[in-house]
Tab-separated table of C-alpha atoms in Angstrom:
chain	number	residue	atom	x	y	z
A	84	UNK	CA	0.000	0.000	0.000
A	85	UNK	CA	2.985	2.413	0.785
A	86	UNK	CA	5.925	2.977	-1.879
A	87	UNK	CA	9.426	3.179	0.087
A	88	UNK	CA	11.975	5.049	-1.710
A	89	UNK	CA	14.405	2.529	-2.790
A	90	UNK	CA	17.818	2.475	-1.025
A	91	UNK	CA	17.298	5.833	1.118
A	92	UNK	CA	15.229	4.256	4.407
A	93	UNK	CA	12.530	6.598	4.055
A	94	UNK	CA	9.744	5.946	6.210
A	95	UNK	CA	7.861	3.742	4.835
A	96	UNK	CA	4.998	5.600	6.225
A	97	UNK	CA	5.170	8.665	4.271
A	98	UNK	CA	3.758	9.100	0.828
A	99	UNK	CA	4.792	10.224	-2.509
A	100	UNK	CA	2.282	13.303	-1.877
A	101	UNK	CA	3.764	13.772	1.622
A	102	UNK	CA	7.739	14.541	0.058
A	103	UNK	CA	5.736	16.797	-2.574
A	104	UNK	CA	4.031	18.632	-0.230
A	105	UNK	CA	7.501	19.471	2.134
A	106	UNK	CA	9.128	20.242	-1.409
A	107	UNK	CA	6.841	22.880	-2.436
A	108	UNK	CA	7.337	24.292	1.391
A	109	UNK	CA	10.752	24.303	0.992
A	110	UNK	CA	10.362	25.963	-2.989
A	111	UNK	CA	8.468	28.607	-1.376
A	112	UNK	CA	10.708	29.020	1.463
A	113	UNK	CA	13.525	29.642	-1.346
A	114	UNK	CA	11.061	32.109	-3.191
A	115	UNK	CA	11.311	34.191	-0.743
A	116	UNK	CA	15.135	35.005	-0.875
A	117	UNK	CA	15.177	36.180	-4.794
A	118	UNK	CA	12.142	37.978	-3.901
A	119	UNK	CA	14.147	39.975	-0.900
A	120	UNK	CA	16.911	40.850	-3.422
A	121	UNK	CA	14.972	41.625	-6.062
A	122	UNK	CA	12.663	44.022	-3.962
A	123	UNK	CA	16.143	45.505	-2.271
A	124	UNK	CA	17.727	45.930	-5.875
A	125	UNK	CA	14.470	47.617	-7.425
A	126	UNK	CA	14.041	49.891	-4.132
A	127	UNK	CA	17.344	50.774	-4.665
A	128	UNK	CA	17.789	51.628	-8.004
A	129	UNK	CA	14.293	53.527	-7.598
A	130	UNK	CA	16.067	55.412	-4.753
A	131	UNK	CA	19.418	56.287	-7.450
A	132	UNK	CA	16.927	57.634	-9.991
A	133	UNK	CA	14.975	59.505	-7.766
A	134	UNK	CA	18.253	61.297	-6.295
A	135	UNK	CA	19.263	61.789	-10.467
A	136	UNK	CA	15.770	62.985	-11.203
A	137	UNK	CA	15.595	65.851	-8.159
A	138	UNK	CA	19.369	66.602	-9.025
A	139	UNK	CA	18.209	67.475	-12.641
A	140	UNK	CA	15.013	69.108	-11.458
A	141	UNK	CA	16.461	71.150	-8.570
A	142	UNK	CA	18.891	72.590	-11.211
A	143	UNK	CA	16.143	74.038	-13.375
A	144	UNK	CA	14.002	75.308	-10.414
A	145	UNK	CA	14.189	77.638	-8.157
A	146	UNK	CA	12.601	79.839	-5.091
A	147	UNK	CA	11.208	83.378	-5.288
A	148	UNK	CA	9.587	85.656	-2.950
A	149	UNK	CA	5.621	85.844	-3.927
A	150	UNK	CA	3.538	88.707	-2.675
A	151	UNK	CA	-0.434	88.161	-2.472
A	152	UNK	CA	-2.321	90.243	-3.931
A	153	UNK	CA	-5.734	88.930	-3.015
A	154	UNK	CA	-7.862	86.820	-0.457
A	155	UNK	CA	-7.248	83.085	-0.250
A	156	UNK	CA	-9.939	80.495	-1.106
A	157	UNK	CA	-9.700	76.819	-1.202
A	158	UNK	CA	-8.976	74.699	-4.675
A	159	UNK	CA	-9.707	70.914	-4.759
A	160	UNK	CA	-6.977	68.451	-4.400
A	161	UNK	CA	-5.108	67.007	-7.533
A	162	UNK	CA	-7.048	63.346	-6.424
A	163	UNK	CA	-10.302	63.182	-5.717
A	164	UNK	CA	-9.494	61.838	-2.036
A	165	UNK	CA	-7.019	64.530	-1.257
A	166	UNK	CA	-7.650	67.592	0.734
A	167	UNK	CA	-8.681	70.977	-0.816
A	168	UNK	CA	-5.617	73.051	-1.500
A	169	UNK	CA	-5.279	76.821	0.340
A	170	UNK	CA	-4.697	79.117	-2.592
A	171	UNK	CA	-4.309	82.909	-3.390
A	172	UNK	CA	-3.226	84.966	-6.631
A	173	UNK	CA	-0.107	86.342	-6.032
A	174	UNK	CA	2.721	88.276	-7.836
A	175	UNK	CA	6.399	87.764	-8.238
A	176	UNK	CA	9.346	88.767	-10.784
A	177	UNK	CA	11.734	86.245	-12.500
A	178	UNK	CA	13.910	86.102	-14.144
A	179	UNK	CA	15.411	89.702	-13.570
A	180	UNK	CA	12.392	92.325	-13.565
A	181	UNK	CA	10.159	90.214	-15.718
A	182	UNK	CA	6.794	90.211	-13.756
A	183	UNK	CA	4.770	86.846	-13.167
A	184	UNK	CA	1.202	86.886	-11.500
A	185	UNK	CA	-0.872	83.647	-10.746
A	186	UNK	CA	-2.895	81.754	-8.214
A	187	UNK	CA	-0.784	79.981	-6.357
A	188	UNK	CA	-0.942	77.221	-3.421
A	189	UNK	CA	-0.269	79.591	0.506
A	190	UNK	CA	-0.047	78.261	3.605
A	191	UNK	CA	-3.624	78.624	5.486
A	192	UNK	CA	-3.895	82.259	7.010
A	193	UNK	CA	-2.347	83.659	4.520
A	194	UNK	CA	-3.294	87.268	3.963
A	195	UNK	CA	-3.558	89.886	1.288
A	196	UNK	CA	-0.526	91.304	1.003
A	197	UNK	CA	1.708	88.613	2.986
A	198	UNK	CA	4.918	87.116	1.276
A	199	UNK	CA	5.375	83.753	0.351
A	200	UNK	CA	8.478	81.788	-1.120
A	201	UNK	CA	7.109	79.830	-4.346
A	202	UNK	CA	9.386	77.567	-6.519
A	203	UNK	CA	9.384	78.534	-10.131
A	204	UNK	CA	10.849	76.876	-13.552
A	205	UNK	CA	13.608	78.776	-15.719
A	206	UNK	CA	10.549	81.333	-17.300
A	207	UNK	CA	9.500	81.791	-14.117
A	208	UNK	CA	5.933	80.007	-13.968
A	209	UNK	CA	5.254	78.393	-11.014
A	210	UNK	CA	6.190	74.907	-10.621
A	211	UNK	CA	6.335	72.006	-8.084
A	212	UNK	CA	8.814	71.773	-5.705
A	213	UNK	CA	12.221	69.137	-6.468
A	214	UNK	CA	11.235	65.856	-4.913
A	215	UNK	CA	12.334	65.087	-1.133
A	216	UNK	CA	14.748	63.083	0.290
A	217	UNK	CA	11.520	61.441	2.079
A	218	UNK	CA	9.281	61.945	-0.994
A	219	UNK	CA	12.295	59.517	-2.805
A	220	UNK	CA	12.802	57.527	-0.180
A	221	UNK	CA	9.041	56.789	0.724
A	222	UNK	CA	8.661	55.928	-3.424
A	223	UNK	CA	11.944	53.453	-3.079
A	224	UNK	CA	10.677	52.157	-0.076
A	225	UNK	CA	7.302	51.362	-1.859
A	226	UNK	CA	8.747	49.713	-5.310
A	227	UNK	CA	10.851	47.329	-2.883
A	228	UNK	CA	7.974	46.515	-1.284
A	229	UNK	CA	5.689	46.028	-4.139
A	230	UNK	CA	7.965	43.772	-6.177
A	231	UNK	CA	8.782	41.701	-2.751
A	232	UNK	CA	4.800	41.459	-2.079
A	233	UNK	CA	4.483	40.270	-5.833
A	234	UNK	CA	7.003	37.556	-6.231
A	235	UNK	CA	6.283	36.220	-2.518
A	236	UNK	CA	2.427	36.234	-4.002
A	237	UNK	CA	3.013	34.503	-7.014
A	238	UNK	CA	5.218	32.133	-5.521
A	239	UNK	CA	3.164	31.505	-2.746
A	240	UNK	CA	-0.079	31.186	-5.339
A	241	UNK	CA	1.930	28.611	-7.741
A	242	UNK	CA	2.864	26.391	-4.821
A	243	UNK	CA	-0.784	26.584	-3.451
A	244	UNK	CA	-2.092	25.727	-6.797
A	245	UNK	CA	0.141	22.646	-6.862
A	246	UNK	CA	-0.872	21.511	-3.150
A	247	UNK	CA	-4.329	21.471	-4.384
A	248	UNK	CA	-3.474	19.047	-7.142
A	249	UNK	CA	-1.411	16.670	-4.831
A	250	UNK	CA	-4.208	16.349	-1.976
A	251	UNK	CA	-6.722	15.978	-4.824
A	252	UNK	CA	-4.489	13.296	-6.304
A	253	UNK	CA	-3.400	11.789	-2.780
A	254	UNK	CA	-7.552	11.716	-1.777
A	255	UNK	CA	-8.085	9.682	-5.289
A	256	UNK	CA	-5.567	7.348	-4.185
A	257	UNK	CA	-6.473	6.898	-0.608
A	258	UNK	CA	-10.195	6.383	-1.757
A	259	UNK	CA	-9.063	3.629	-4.392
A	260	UNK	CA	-6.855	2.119	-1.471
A	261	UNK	CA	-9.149	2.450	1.104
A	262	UNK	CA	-11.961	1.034	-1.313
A	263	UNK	CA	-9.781	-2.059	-1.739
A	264	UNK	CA	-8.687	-2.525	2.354
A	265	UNK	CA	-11.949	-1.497	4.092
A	266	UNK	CA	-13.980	-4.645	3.213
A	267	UNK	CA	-11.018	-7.037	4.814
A	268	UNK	CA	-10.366	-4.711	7.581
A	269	UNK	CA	-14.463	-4.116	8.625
A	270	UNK	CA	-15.201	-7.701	7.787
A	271	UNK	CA	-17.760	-6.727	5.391
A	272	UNK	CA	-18.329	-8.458	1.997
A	273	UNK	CA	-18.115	-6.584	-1.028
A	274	UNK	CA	-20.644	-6.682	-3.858
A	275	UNK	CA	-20.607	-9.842	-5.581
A	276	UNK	CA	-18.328	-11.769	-2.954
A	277	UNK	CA	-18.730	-14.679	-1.586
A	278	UNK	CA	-18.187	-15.981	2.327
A	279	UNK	CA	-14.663	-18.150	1.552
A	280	UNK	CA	-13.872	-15.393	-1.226
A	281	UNK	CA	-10.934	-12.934	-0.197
């Protein structure tokens, strides 16, 4: 009823299905390093390119003193879930004495008349801020992450997929062995047997 691996002195006990099963443990347990350096290598190179892309952006921006020049009011967030946005026109000069007016994001209380410092591009139009140290880092920190989550996942999904099929399989079996033992073992005849039949 139970195969024994030949010349190894298995236990005799355990099944074909049971040394499949504590592979695929073992093949997920080994997923898991490539997916640690691959997350560490991706987070990292995100991290590099996000240093080289604020480099290159911080050299084409820069900061100017704004003066308001009317009330604030509140503009919706760029995302629909985000918080509205405390803005006011103001007015500024860059580069040299070439004037620039526009609304603007202020700090809340901001008044008419109060000074801000605004980042602008090389014309002088307003423009985003260079990226963080923690806006990189949070964006690193976040690839990493994701492509450790997805090959952990995957792995982890391809190995439960393949459990499934061995206890199916390993059920089949012990239903066609059991099918074939219970009779002897219960006493009871099967179908079609007779008393001195075995």
């Amino acid at each position: 009823m139970h195969r024994r691996t030949k010349g190894t002195g298995a236990n005799p006990l355990r099944r074909d299905a049971d040394r499949t099963r504590t592979r695929m443990r073992v093949a997920f347990a080994l997923t898991c390093l490539p997916a640690v350096i691959a997350g560490f290598a991706l987070g990292r190179s995100a991290w590099t390119d996000g240093h080289r892309t604020a480099e290159n952006i911080a050299r084409h921006r820069h900061t100017v003193t704004a003066t308001t020049v009317g009330e604030t009011t509140y503009r919706a967030g760029e995302l629909p879930s985000s918080r509205p946005v405390t803005v006011a026109t103001a007015t500024w000069h860059y580069p040299s004495q070439r004037p620039h007016t526009a609304t603007v994001p202020v700090p809340a209380g901001t008044r008419h008349g109060d000074t801000v410092r605004l980042w602008v591009d090389g014309n002088g139009t307003a423009a985003a801020a260079p990226p963080s140290r923690s806006d990189i880092a949070l964006n690193a920190v976040g690839i990493g992450t994701g492509a450790l989550a997805g090959i952990v996942l995957v792995g982890g999904a391809l190995v439960a997929v393949r459990l499934r099929i061995v206890d199916a399989c390993s059920a089949r079996s012990w239903e066609s062995e059991w099918a074939d033992i219970e009779p002897r073992w219960s006493g009871r005849l099967r179908p079609g047997q007779g008393t001195g039949d075995d």
